[in-house]
CSV table of C-alpha atoms in Angstrom, one decimal:
chain,number,residue,atom,x,y,z
A,1,MET,CA,18.2,-1.4,7.0
A,2,LYS,CA,20.1,-2.9,4.2
A,3,GLU,CA,18.4,-5.0,2.2
A,4,PRO,CA,19.6,-8.7,1.5
A,5,SER,CA,21.5,-9.2,-1.6
A,6,ARG,CA,20.3,-10.2,-4.8
A,7,GLY,CA,21.3,-12.8,-7.0
A,8,ASN,CA,20.9,-10.4,-10.2
A,9,ASN,CA,21.7,-6.8,-9.1
A,10,GLY,CA,21.2,-5.6,-12.7
A,11,PHE,CA,17.5,-6.7,-12.7
A,12,TRP,CA,16.8,-5.2,-8.8
A,13,ASN,CA,18.3,-2.0,-9.6
A,14,SER,CA,16.4,-1.9,-12.8
A,15,PHE,CA,13.2,-2.7,-10.9
A,16,ARG,CA,13.8,-0.3,-8.2
A,17,GLN,CA,14.0,2.3,-10.8
A,18,GLY,CA,10.8,1.5,-12.9
A,19,GLY,CA,12.5,-0.8,-15.4
A,20,VAL,CA,10.6,-4.1,-15.4
A,21,PRO,CA,7.3,-3.9,-16.9
A,22,SER,CA,5.7,-6.9,-15.3
A,23,ALA,CA,6.0,-5.1,-12.1
A,24,ILE,CA,4.9,-1.5,-12.8
A,25,ALA,CA,1.7,0.0,-14.1
A,26,SER,CA,1.9,2.5,-17.1
A,27,MET,CA,3.9,5.8,-16.0
A,28,MET,CA,3.1,7.5,-19.1
A,29,GLY,CA,0.2,9.4,-17.4
A,30,THR,CA,-2.5,11.7,-19.1
A,31,PRO,CA,-2.6,15.6,-19.4
A,32,THR,CA,-2.9,17.1,-15.5
A,33,ALA,CA,-6.5,18.4,-16.2
A,34,GLN,CA,-7.6,14.8,-17.0
A,35,GLN,CA,-5.3,13.3,-14.1
A,36,MET,CA,-7.1,15.9,-11.6
A,37,ALA,CA,-10.7,14.9,-13.1
A,38,PHE,CA,-9.9,11.1,-12.9
A,39,LEU,CA,-8.9,11.4,-9.3
A,40,ARG,CA,-11.9,13.3,-8.1
A,41,SER,CA,-14.4,11.2,-10.1
A,42,LEU,CA,-12.8,8.0,-8.2
A,43,MET,CA,-13.1,9.7,-4.8
A,44,ARG,CA,-16.8,10.8,-5.3
A,45,GLU,CA,-17.7,7.3,-6.9
A,46,ASN,CA,-15.8,4.1,-5.4
A,47,ARG,CA,-17.8,4.0,-2.0
A,48,ARG,CA,-20.5,1.6,-3.1
A,49,PRO,CA,-22.5,0.2,-0.1
A,50,GLU,CA,-22.8,-3.3,-1.7
A,51,THR,CA,-19.0,-3.6,-1.4
A,52,LEU,CA,-19.8,-3.9,2.7
A,53,ARG,CA,-21.9,-7.2,1.6
A,54,THR,CA,-19.3,-8.7,0.0
A,55,PRO,CA,-17.6,-12.1,1.2
A,56,LEU,CA,-14.5,-11.7,2.5
A,57,ASN,CA,-13.4,-14.8,0.5
A,58,GLU,CA,-14.3,-12.9,-2.5
A,59,LEU,CA,-13.2,-9.5,-1.7
A,60,ASP,CA,-11.2,-7.8,-4.4
A,61,ALA,CA,-8.7,-5.6,-2.8
A,62,VAL,CA,-5.3,-4.0,-3.2
A,63,VAL,CA,-2.7,-4.2,-0.6
A,64,PHE,CA,-0.6,-1.5,-0.8
A,65,ASP,CA,2.6,0.3,0.7
A,66,LEU,CA,4.4,3.7,0.4
A,67,GLU,CA,8.0,4.6,1.3
A,68,THR,CA,8.4,8.0,2.6
A,69,THR,CA,11.1,10.6,3.7
A,70,GLY,CA,9.7,10.6,7.2
A,71,PHE,CA,6.5,10.8,9.0
A,72,ALA,CA,4.9,14.0,8.7
A,73,PRO,CA,3.6,15.0,5.3
A,74,GLN,CA,2.4,18.3,6.8
A,75,HIS,CA,5.9,19.1,7.6
A,76,GLY,CA,7.2,18.6,4.2
A,77,ASP,CA,8.1,14.8,4.2
A,78,GLU,CA,7.5,13.1,0.8
A,79,ILE,CA,6.2,9.9,-0.8
A,80,LEU,CA,9.2,8.1,-2.3
A,81,SER,CA,7.4,5.2,-3.9
A,82,PHE,CA,4.2,3.4,-4.3
A,83,GLY,CA,4.1,-0.5,-4.3
A,84,ALA,CA,0.8,-2.5,-4.4
A,85,VAL,CA,-0.4,-5.9,-5.5
A,86,ARG,CA,-4.0,-7.1,-6.2
A,87,VAL,CA,-5.8,-9.9,-3.9
A,88,MET,CA,-8.9,-11.8,-4.2
A,89,GLY,CA,-9.9,-13.2,-1.1
A,90,GLY,CA,-6.7,-14.4,0.6
A,91,LYS,CA,-5.1,-15.2,-2.9
A,92,VAL,CA,-2.4,-13.0,-4.0
A,93,ILE,CA,-2.4,-12.3,-7.6
A,94,GLU,CA,1.2,-11.8,-8.3
A,95,GLU,CA,1.0,-10.9,-12.0
A,96,GLU,CA,-1.1,-7.6,-10.9
A,97,GLN,CA,1.4,-5.7,-9.3
A,98,PHE,CA,2.2,-1.9,-9.2
A,99,TYR,CA,5.3,0.0,-8.4
A,100,THR,CA,6.9,3.5,-9.2
A,101,LEU,CA,9.2,5.9,-7.6
A,102,VAL,CA,8.3,9.5,-7.2
A,103,LYS,CA,10.7,12.5,-8.0
A,104,THR,CA,11.1,14.2,-4.8
A,105,ARG,CA,11.4,18.1,-4.3
A,106,ASN,CA,14.0,17.8,-1.7
A,107,ARG,CA,17.2,15.6,-1.4
A,108,ILE,CA,16.7,12.3,0.5
A,109,PRO,CA,17.9,12.2,3.9
A,110,GLU,CA,20.9,9.6,4.3
A,111,HIS,CA,19.4,7.7,6.9
A,112,ILE,CA,16.3,6.9,4.7
A,113,ALA,CA,18.2,6.3,1.7
A,114,GLU,CA,20.0,3.6,3.9
A,115,LEU,CA,16.7,2.4,5.1
A,116,THR,CA,15.1,2.1,1.6
A,117,GLY,CA,17.7,1.7,-0.6
A,118,ILE,CA,16.4,4.8,-2.7
A,119,THR,CA,18.7,7.9,-3.2
A,120,THR,CA,17.9,11.2,-4.5
A,121,GLU,CA,19.5,10.5,-7.8
A,122,MET,CA,17.4,7.4,-8.4
A,123,THR,CA,14.2,9.4,-8.1
A,124,GLN,CA,15.5,12.3,-10.5
A,125,ASP,CA,13.7,10.4,-13.7
A,126,ALA,CA,10.7,9.3,-12.0
A,127,PRO,CA,7.4,10.6,-12.4
A,128,GLN,CA,6.2,13.8,-10.6
A,129,LEU,CA,3.7,13.2,-7.7
A,130,LEU,CA,0.7,13.9,-9.6
A,131,ASN,CA,1.6,11.4,-12.4
A,132,GLY,CA,2.6,8.7,-9.9
A,133,LEU,CA,-0.6,9.1,-7.7
A,134,HIS,CA,-2.7,9.1,-10.9
A,135,ASP,CA,-1.1,5.8,-12.0
A,136,PHE,CA,-1.4,4.3,-8.4
A,137,MET,CA,-5.1,5.3,-8.0
A,138,SER,CA,-5.8,3.9,-11.5
A,139,PHE,CA,-4.3,0.5,-10.7
A,140,VAL,CA,-6.4,0.7,-7.3
A,141,GLY,CA,-9.7,1.8,-9.1
A,142,GLY,CA,-12.8,1.3,-6.6
A,143,ARG,CA,-11.2,-1.6,-4.9
A,144,VAL,CA,-10.8,-1.8,-0.9
A,145,LEU,CA,-7.4,-1.0,0.2
A,146,VAL,CA,-5.3,-3.3,2.7
A,147,ALA,CA,-2.3,-2.0,4.7
A,148,HIS,CA,-0.4,-2.4,7.7
A,149,ALA,CA,-0.5,0.5,10.1
A,150,SER,CA,-2.6,2.4,7.5
A,151,ALA,CA,-2.7,5.7,9.5
A,152,HIS,CA,0.9,6.8,8.1
A,153,ASP,CA,-0.1,5.6,4.6
A,154,LYS,CA,-3.4,7.2,4.6
A,155,SER,CA,-2.1,10.5,5.9
A,156,PHE,CA,0.5,10.7,3.0
A,157,LEU,CA,-2.3,9.6,0.2
A,158,ASN,CA,-4.5,12.3,1.8
A,159,ALA,CA,-1.8,15.1,1.6
A,160,ALA,CA,-0.9,14.0,-1.9
A,161,LEU,CA,-4.6,13.8,-3.2
A,162,TRP,CA,-5.3,17.1,-1.5
A,163,LYS,CA,-2.2,18.8,-2.9
A,164,THR,CA,-2.7,17.5,-6.3
A,165,SER,CA,-6.7,17.5,-6.7
A,166,LYS,CA,-8.1,18.9,-3.7
A,167,VAL,CA,-9.9,15.4,-2.6
A,168,ARG,CA,-9.4,13.1,0.3
A,169,LEU,CA,-9.1,9.3,0.0
A,170,SER,CA,-12.6,7.9,0.3
A,171,HIS,CA,-11.7,4.2,-0.3
A,172,ARG,CA,-12.5,1.6,2.5
A,173,VAL,CA,-9.3,0.4,4.2
A,174,ILE,CA,-8.7,-2.9,6.1
A,175,ASP,CA,-5.5,-2.2,8.5
A,176,THR,CA,-3.7,-5.6,9.2
A,177,MET,CA,-2.3,-4.4,12.5
A,178,MET,CA,-5.9,-3.8,13.5
A,179,LEU,CA,-6.7,-7.2,12.5
A,180,ALA,CA,-3.6,-8.5,14.3
A,181,ARG,CA,-4.7,-6.6,17.7
A,182,TRP,CA,-8.4,-8.2,17.4
A,183,LEU,CA,-7.2,-11.8,16.6
A,184,GLU,CA,-4.3,-11.9,19.0
A,185,PRO,CA,-4.9,-9.5,21.5
A,186,GLN,CA,-2.1,-11.0,23.9
A,187,ARG,CA,0.7,-10.0,21.8
A,188,SER,CA,3.4,-7.6,23.1
A,189,GLY,CA,4.0,-5.9,19.9
A,190,TYR,CA,2.3,-5.6,16.4
A,191,GLY,CA,5.0,-4.7,14.0
A,192,LEU,CA,5.4,-6.3,10.5
A,193,ASP,CA,8.3,-8.1,11.0
A,194,GLU,CA,7.2,-9.8,14.4
A,195,LEU,CA,3.8,-10.6,12.7
A,196,LEU,CA,5.3,-11.9,9.5
A,197,GLN,CA,7.6,-14.2,11.7
A,198,SER,CA,4.5,-15.3,13.6
A,199,ARG,CA,3.2,-16.7,10.6
A,200,ASN,CA,6.1,-18.4,9.0
A,201,ILE,CA,6.1,-15.7,6.1
A,202,GLU,CA,9.4,-15.0,4.5
A,203,ILE,CA,10.8,-11.6,5.2
A,204,LYS,CA,12.8,-10.2,2.2
A,205,GLY,CA,13.4,-6.6,0.8
A,206,ARG,CA,12.0,-4.8,3.7
A,207,HIS,CA,11.4,-1.1,3.3
A,208,HIS,CA,10.9,-1.6,-0.4
A,209,ALA,CA,7.0,-0.5,-1.3
A,210,LEU,CA,6.4,-3.5,-3.5
A,211,GLU,CA,8.2,-6.1,-1.4
A,212,ASP,CA,6.1,-5.0,1.8
A,213,ALA,CA,2.9,-5.1,0.1
A,214,MET,CA,3.4,-8.4,-1.2
A,215,MET,CA,4.3,-9.6,2.5
A,216,THR,CA,1.4,-7.7,3.9
A,217,ALA,CA,-0.8,-9.5,1.3
A,218,ARG,CA,0.3,-12.8,2.5
A,219,LEU,CA,-0.4,-11.7,6.1
A,220,TRP,CA,-4.0,-10.9,5.1
A,221,GLY,CA,-4.4,-14.2,3.8
A,222,ALA,CA,-3.2,-16.0,6.9
A,223,TYR,CA,-5.5,-13.5,8.8
A,224,LEU,CA,-8.5,-14.5,6.5
A,225,ASP,CA,-8.0,-18.2,7.2
A,226,ASP,CA,-8.3,-17.4,11.0
A,227,ILE,CA,-11.4,-15.1,10.3
A,228,SER,CA,-13.0,-17.8,7.9
A,229,LYS,CA,-13.5,-20.1,11.0
A,230,MET,CA,-15.4,-17.5,12.9
A,231,ASN,CA,-18.9,-15.9,12.4
A,232,VAL,CA,-17.3,-13.0,10.1
A,233,VAL,CA,-18.6,-13.6,6.6
A,234,THR,CA,-18.8,-9.9,4.9
A,235,LEU,CA,-16.6,-6.9,5.0
A,236,SER,CA,-19.3,-5.4,7.1
A,237,ASP,CA,-19.0,-8.4,9.9
A,238,LEU,CA,-15.4,-7.5,9.9
A,239,TYR,CA,-15.6,-3.9,10.3
A,240,HIS,CA,-18.3,-4.5,13.2
A,241,HIS,CA,-16.1,-6.8,15.0
A,242,LEU,CA,-13.0,-4.6,14.6
A,243,SER,CA,-15.2,-1.6,16.0
A,244,HIS,CA,-15.9,-3.5,19.0
A,245,ALA,CA,-12.5,-5.0,19.6
């Protein structure tokens, strides 16, 4: 899908290619052995039990999205970009964002380039997968992750973590699609566009990882407003209700 036009094409092109410091975490990276050790350590240590007791209105989380070349990492589909933004409770901390492209091994299919706006040429000077993954996980730290239809993103993260560091994602994850199914079971569809429209959240730059993460973060905030009116206080409470939905 073609993105809406931007008033400053130079800025947007620079943003897409990793040229806007305020939207991007450092892509310098550390030596490969250190990156792998960091990822392994993070996966061992981040799943603290006290996180489950955290009130949702105080939850420190990262809302993220990936753009990929398809749906099957086990069949060679690749991550094209990482986008993420930090949230505290339902508040989006817009100055704490992450975005990077990832260098691909294969040419990006034309229909994916049209959908995402990311071409093979744009990724050639981007970080390698391990570097991009390391920087993304450095931004995430031990925070809870939030994503829409998270199974897709988790499958690619797990494939990338295993390929680069022989570890699996161990972070706690909240899926806004699951929240929508629980809060609004009468809906006929739970696509991101439909849910954004239902909450009067402006849709712009769809299929750009950072833009999608920002919109999902606002959706998460809207759902937290609903949840706050229910007897659901902590992350543990939320998981309990979702498991019985």
